[in-house]
Tab-separated table of C-alpha atoms in Angstrom:
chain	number	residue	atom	x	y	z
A	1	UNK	CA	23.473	-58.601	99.926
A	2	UNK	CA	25.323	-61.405	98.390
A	3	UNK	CA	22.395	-62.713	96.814
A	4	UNK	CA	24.734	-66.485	96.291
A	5	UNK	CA	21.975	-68.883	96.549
A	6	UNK	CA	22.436	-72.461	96.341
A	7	UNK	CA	20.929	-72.361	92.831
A	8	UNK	CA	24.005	-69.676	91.715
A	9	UNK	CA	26.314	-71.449	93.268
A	10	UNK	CA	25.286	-74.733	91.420
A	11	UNK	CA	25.346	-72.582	88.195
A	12	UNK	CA	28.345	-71.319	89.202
A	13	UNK	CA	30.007	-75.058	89.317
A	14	UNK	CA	28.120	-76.851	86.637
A	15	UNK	CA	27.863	-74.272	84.275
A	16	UNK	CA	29.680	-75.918	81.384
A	17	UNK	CA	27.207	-78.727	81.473
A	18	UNK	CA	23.518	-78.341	81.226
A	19	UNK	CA	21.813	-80.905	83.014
A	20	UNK	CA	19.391	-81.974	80.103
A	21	UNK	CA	15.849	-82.879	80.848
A	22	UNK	CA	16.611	-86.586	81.321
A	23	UNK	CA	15.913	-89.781	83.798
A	24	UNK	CA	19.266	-91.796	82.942
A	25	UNK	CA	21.210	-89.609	85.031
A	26	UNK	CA	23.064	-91.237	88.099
A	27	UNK	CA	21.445	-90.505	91.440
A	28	UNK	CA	23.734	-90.904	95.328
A	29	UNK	CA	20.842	-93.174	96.817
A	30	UNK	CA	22.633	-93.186	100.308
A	31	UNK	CA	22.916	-89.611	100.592
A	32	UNK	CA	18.939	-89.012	100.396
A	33	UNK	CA	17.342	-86.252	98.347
A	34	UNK	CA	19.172	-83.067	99.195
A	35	UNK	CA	21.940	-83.850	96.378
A	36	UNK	CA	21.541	-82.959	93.205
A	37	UNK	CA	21.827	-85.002	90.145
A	38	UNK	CA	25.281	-86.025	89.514
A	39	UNK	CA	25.689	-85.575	85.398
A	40	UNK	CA	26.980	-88.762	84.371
A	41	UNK	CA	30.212	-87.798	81.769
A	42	UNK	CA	30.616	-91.082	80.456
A	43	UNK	CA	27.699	-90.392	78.077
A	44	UNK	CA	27.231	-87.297	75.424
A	45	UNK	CA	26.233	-84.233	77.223
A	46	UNK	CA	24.623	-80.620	75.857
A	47	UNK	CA	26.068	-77.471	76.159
A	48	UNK	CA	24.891	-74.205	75.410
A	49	UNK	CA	28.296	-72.938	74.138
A	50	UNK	CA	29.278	-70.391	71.699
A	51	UNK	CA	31.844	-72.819	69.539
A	52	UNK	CA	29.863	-75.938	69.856
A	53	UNK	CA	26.604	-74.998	67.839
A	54	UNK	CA	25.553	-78.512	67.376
A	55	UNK	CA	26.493	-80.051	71.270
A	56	UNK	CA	26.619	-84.258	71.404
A	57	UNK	CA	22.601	-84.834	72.215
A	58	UNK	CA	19.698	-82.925	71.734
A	59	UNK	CA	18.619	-80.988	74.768
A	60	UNK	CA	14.872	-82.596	75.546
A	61	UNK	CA	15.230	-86.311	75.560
A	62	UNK	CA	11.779	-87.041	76.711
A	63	UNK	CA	9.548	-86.185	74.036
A	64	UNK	CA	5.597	-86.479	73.975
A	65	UNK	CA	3.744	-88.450	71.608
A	66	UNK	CA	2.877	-84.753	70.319
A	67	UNK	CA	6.401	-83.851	70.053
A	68	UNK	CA	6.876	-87.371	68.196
A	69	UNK	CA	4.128	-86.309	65.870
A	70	UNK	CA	5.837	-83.180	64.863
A	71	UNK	CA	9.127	-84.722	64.638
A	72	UNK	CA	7.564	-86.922	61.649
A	73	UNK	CA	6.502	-83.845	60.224
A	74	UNK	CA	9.473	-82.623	60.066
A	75	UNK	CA	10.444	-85.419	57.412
A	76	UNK	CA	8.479	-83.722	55.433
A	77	UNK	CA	9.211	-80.253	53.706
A	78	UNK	CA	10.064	-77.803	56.074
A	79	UNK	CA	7.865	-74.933	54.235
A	80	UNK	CA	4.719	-76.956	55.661
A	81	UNK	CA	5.120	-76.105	59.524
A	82	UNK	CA	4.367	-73.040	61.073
A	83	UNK	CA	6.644	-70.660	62.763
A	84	UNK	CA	5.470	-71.881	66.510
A	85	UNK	CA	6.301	-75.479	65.006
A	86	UNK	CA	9.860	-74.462	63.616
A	87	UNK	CA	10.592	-73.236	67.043
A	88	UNK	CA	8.948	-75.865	68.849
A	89	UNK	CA	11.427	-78.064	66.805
A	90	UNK	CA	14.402	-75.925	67.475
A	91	UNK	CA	13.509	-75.956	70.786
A	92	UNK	CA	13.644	-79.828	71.388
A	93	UNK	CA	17.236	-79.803	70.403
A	94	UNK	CA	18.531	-77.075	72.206
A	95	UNK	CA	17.748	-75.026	75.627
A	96	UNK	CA	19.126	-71.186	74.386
A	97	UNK	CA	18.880	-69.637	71.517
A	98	UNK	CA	22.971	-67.791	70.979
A	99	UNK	CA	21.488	-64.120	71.838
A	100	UNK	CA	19.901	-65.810	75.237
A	101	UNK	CA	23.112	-67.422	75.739
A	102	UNK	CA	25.600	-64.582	74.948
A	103	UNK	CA	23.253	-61.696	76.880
A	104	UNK	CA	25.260	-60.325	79.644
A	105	UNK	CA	24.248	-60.394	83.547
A	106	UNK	CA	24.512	-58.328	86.007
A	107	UNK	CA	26.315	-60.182	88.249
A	108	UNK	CA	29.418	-58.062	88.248
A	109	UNK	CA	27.020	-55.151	90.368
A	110	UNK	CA	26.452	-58.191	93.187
A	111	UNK	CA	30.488	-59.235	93.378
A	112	UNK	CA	31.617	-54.729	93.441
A	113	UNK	CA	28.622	-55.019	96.137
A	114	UNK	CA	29.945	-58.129	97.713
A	115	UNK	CA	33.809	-56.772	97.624
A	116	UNK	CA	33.055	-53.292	99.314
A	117	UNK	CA	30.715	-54.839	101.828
A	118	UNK	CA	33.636	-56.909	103.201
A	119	UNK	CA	36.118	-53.793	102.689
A	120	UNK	CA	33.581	-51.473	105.108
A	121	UNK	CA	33.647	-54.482	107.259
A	122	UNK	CA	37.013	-54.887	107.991
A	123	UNK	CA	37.007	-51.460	108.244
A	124	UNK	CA	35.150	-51.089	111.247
A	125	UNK	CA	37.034	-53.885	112.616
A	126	UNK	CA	39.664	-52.031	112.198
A	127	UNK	CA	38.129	-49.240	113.713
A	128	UNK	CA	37.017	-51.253	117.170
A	129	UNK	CA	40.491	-53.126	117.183
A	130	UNK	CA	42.164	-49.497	117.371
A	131	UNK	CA	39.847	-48.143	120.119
A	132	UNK	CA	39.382	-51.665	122.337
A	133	UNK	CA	42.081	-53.413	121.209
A	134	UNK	CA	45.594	-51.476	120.657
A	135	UNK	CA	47.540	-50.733	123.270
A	136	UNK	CA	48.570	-47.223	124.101
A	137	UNK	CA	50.659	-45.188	121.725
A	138	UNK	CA	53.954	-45.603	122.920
A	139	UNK	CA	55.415	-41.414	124.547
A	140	UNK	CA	57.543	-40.605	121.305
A	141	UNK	CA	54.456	-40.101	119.945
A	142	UNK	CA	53.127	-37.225	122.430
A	143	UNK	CA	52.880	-33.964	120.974
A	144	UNK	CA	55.725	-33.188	123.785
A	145	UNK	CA	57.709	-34.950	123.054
A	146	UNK	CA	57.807	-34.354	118.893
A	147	UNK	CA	58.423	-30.761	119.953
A	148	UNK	CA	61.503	-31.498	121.706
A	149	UNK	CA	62.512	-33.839	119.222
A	150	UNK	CA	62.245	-31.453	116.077
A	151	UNK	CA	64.098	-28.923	118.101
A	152	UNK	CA	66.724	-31.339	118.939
A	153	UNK	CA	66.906	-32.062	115.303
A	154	UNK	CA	67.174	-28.809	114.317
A	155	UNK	CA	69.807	-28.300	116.772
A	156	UNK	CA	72.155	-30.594	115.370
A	157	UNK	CA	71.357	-29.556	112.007
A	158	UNK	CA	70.178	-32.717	110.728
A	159	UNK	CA	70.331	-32.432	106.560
A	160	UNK	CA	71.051	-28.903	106.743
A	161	UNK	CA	71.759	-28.278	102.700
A	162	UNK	CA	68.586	-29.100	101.101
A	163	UNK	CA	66.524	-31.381	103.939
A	164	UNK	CA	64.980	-30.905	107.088
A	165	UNK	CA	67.303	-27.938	108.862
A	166	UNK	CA	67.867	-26.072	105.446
A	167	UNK	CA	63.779	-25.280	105.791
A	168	UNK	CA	64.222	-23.927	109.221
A	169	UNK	CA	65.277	-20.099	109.179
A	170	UNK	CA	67.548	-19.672	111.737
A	171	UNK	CA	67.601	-16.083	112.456
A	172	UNK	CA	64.110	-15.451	112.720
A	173	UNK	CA	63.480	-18.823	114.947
A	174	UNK	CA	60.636	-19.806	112.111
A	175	UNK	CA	60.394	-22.052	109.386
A	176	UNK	CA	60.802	-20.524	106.222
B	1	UNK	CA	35.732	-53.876	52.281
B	2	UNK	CA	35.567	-57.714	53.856
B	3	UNK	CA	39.256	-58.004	53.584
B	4	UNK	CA	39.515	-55.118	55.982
B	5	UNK	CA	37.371	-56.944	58.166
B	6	UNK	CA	39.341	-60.066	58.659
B	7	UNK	CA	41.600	-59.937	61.076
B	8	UNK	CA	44.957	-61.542	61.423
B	9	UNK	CA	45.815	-64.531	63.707
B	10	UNK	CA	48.014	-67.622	63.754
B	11	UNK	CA	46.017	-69.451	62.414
B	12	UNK	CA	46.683	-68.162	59.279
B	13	UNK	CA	44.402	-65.575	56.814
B	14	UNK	CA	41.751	-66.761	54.976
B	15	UNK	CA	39.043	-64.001	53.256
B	16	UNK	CA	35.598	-65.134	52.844
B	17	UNK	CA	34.703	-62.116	50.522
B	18	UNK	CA	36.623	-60.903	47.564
B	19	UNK	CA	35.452	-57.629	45.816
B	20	UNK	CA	37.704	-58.906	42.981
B	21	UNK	CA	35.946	-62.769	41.998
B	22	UNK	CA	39.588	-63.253	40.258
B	23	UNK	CA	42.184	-62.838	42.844
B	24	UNK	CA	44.368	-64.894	44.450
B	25	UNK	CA	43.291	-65.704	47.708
B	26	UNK	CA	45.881	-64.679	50.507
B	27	UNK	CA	47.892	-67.265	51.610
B	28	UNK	CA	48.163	-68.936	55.069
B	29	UNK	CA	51.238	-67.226	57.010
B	30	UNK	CA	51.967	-70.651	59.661
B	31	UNK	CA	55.431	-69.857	60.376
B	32	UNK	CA	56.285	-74.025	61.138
B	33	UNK	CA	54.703	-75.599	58.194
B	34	UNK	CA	57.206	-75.806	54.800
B	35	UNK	CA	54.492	-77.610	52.613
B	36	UNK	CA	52.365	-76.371	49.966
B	37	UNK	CA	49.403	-73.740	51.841
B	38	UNK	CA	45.916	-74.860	51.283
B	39	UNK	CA	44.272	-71.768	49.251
B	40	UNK	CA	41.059	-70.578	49.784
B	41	UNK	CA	39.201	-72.245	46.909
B	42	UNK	CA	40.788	-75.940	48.102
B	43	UNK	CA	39.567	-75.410	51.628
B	44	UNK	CA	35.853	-74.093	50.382
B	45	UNK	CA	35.810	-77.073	48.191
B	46	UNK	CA	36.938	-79.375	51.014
B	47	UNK	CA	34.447	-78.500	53.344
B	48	UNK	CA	31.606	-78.347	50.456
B	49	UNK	CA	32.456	-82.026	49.500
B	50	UNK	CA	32.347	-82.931	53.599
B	51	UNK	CA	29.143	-81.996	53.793
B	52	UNK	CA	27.612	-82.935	49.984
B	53	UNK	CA	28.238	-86.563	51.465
B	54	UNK	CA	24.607	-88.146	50.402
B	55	UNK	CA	24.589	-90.276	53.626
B	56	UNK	CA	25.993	-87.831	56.033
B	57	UNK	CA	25.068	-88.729	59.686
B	58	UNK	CA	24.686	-86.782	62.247
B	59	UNK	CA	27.469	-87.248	63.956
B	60	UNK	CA	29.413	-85.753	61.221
B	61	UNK	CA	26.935	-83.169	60.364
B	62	UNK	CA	27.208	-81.952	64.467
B	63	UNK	CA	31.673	-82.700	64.167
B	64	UNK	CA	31.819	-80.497	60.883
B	65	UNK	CA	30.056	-77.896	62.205
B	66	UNK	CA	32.073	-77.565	65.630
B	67	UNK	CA	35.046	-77.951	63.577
B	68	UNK	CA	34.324	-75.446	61.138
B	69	UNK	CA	32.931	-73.050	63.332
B	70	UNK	CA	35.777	-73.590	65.381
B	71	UNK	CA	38.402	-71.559	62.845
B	72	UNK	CA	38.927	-68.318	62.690
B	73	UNK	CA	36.631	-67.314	59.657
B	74	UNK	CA	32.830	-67.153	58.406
B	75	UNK	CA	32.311	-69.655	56.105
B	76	UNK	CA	31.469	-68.986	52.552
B	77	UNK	CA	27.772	-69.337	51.695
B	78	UNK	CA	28.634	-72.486	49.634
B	79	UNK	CA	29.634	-74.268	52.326
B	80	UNK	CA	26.877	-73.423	54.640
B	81	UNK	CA	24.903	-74.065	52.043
B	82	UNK	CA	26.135	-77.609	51.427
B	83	UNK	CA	25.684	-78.039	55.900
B	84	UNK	CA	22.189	-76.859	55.655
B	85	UNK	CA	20.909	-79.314	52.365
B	86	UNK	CA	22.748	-81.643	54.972
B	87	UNK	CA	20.145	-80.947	57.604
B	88	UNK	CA	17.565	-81.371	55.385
B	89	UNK	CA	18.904	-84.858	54.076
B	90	UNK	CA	18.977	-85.666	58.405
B	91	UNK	CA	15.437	-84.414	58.741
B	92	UNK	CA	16.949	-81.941	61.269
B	93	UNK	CA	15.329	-78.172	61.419
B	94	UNK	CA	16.426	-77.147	63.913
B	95	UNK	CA	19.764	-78.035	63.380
B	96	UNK	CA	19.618	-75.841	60.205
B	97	UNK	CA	18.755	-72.636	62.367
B	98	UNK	CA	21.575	-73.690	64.641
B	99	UNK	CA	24.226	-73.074	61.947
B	100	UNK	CA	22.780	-69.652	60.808
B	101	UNK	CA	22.352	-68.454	64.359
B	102	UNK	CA	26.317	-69.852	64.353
B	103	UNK	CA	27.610	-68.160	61.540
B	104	UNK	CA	26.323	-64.878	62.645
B	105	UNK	CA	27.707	-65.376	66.044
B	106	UNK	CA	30.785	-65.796	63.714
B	107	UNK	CA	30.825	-62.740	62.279
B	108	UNK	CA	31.341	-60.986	65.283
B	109	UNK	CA	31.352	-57.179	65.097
B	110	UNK	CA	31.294	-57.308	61.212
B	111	UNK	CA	27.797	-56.595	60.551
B	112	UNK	CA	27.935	-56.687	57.092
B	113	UNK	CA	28.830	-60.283	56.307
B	114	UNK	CA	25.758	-62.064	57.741
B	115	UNK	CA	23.031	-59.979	55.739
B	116	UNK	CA	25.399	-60.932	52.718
B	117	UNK	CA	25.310	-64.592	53.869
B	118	UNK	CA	21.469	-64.594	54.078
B	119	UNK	CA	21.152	-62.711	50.757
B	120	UNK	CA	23.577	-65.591	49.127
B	121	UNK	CA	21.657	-68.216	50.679
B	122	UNK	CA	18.122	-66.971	50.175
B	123	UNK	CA	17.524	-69.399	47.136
B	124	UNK	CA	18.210	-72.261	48.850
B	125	UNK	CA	16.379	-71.348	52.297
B	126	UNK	CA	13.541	-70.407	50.392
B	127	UNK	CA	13.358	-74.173	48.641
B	128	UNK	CA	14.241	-76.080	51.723
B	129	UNK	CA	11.855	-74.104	53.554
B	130	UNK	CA	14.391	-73.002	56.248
B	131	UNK	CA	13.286	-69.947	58.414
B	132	UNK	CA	16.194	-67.714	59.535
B	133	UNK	CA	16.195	-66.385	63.566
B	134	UNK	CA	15.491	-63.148	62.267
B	135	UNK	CA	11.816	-64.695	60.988
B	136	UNK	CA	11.240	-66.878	64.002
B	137	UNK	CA	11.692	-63.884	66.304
B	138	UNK	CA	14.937	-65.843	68.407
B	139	UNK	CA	17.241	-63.659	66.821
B	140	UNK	CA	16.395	-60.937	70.147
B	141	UNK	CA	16.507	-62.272	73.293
């Protein structure tokens, strides 16, 4: 049910920085190939952030000689390229577009899920610790004894004004 | 009708629209600083000269941007006009549809003030060639 897969949880830690498409990043040799790339912070990183509309470096570092060839068209006027080639362009310098990076999840259904989940468990923990685990209820608490007890109160009058003997009717033996 | 729209904050007041071309802008309200307030015409014509710089580089393109975007106000059309003939002196495109898709981010809830910015800024989109999100489709996700 908690759907937290290595991926989310990676998101989840790294999400500030996106690890742009690049080679130059710093890799643990001795710990083999089950760790991912370590983002090296000395150098300028991207970010798909909100208040940073133009991040440090441009998202796809490695560009094909077709990619180069558009990039020297874009020295030239801009009303030349084509729509796919604007966006091709736009798309070499950054990974989402600000509606792709401000659209919502739906996360927040997995963590209510996740929370209750663990509530109903502990629940019937709860429930098995009562029957298997509790001891027995100590005798003040048989029904017996409550009687006698709530009888004895009422016999000394306990909060006889306005509290518990003042709801007990006397003369008819009956609360009231 | 903009002035309604701008909301207060400690960073001081600073309306991007006037129905009235004449008035006096509002003043900054800092509560610490004694000196004379910058008014809104000095800090249009700041950031206008910042970015009219003939051999802006990038670096200063990408730092006046995140700066600007960074206070708490749309920037008048004049100024993103100056960032985006900026882009076009860096060869940079998509840089260019980066600030538009920024200052409409910007705007926030107020609806009305990026058609208005596009509207100001059509002449000059239209001769650098600039497509806005809206035309490239990336303005939905």
């Amino acid at each position: 049910m908690l759907r937290l897969t290595a991926g989310r949880v990676g998101s989840l830690v790294a999400r500030r920085a996106t690890v742009a498409l690049t080679t130059s990043s710093a890799r643990m040799a001795s710990h083999g190939h089950e760790v991912s790339e370590a983002v090296d912070m000395s150098k300028p990183m991207y970010w798909d952030r909100r208040e940073i509309p133009l991040p440090d470096k441009r998202y796809k570092d490695i560009l094909t000689p077709a990619d180069k060839s558009l990039k020297e068209k874009e020295k030239g006027p801009w009303g030349q390229l084509s729509n796919e080639e604007k966006l091709a362009l736009y798309r070499f310098s950054f990974c989402q577009t600000y509606p792709e990076m401000n659209q919502s999840s739906s996360e927040w259904k997995t963590v209510v899920a996740g929370v209750l989940y663990c509530i109903g468990l502990t629940g019937l923990v709860i429930i098995w610790q009562t029957a298997y685990v509790s001891p027995p209820a100590p005798r003040t608490f048989d029904a017996e004894w409550q009687a006698k007890q709530v009888k004895r109160m009422l016999d000394m009058r306990v909060s006889p004004i306005e509290g518990f003997a003042a709801q007990w009717d006397y003369e008819k033996g009956q609360w009231k | 009708m903009f002035r309604a729209a701008v909301r207060l904050s400690v960073s001081g007041v600073r309306s991007i629209t006037r129905t009235q071309p004449g008035c006096q802008a509002l003043l900054a309200s800092r509560g610490y600083s004694h000196g004379k307030q910058e008014t809104d015409e000095e800090f249009d014509a700041r950031w206008v000269t910042y970015f009219n710089k003939s051999d802006i580089d990038a670096w200063e393109l990408r730092k006046g941007m995140n700066t600007l975007i960074g206070y708490d106000l749309v920037p008048e059309p004049k100024i993103v006009e100056a960032a985006l003939k900026a882009c076009r002196r860096l060869n940079d495109l998509a840089s260019a549809i980066r600030i538009l898709e920024a200052v409409k981010d910007k705007a926030g809830p107020h609806k009305d003030i990026y058609p208005y910015l596009i509207q100001e800024l059509k002449p000059t989109l239209e001769e650098l060639g600039i497509s806005t999100p809206e035309e490239l489709g990336i303005d939905k996700v």
